[in-house]
Coordinates of C-alpha atoms in Angstrom, one line a residue:
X1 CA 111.1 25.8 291.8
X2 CA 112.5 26.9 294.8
X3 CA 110.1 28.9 297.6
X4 CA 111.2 31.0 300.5
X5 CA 109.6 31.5 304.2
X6 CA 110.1 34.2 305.6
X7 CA 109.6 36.3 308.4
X8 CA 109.4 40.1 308.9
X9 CA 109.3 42.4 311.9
X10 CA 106.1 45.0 312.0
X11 CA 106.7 48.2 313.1
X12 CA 104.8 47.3 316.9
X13 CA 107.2 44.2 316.8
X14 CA 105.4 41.8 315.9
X15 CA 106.7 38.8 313.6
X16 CA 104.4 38.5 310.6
X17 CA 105.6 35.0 308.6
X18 CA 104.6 34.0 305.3
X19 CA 106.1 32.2 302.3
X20 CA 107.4 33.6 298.5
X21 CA 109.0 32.9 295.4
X22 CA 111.1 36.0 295.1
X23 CA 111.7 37.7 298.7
X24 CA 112.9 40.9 297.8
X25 CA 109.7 41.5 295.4
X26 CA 107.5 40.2 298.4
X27 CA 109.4 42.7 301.0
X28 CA 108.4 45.1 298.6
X29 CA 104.9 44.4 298.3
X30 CA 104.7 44.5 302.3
X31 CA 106.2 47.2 302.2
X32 CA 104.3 49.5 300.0
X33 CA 100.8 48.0 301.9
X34 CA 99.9 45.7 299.0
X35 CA 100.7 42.7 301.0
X36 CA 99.2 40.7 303.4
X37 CA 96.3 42.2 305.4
X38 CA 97.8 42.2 308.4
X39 CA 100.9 44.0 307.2
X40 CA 98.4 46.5 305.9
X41 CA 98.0 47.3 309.5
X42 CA 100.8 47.2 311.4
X43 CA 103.7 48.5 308.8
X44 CA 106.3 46.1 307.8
X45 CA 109.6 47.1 308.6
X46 CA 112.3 44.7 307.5
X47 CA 112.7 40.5 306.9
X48 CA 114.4 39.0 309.7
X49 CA 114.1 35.6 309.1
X50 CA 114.0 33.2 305.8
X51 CA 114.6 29.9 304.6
X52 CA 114.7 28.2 301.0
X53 CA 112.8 25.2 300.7
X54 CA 112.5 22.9 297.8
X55 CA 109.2 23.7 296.6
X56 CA 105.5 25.6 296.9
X57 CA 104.2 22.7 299.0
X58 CA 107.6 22.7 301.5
X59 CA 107.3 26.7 302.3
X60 CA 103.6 26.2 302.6
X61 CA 104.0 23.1 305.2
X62 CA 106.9 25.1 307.0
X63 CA 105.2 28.5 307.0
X64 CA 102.3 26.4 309.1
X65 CA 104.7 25.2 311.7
X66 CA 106.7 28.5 312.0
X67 CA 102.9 30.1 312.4
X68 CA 102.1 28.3 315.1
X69 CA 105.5 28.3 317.6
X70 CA 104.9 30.7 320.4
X71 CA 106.6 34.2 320.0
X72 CA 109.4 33.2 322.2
X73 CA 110.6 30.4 319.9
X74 CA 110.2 32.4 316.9
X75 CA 112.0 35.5 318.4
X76 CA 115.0 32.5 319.0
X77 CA 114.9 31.7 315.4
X78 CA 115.2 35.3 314.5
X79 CA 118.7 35.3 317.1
X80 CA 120.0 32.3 315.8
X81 CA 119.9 33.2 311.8
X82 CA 123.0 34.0 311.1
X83 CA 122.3 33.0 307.2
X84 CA 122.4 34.9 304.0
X85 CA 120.2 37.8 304.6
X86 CA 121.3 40.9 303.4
X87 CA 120.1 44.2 303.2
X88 CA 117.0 43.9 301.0
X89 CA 116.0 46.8 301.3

């Protein structure tokens, strides 16, 4: 089954990242504040970044590494995705 992570811009602009199975439902959740903790606090806004991966165990090894680049490398990843985000919203 294929997996998704993702990340999304917080209203103080910070990057939160995580990982899904369905982005738009998982927007949604953050969203609405029944998401992850720290999107609880600081409002999600909109996804900026994603990327499909193979499986569960793939978005949770990538979501790791994207977790722990410095803000400046993850604000270049954000630049450089030109790739098929749309308007989830």
């Amino acid at each position: 089954m294929a997996a998704y992570v993702y990340m999304i811009r917080c209203a103080n602009g910070s990057l939160y990242t995580g990982w899904t199975t369905d982005l738009k439902r998982r927007l949604a959740q953050h969203q609405a504040g029944t998401g992850a903790k720290f999107t609880r606090g600081f409002k999600a806004v909109e996804m900026v970044y994603f990327e499909e991966v193979s499986s569960r165990e793939d978005a949770l090894k990538r979501e790791y590494v994207l977790k722990h680049l410095k803000k400046a490398r993850k604000e270049e990843l954000v630049r450089c995705f030109t790739g098929k985000l749309q308007k989830i919203t």
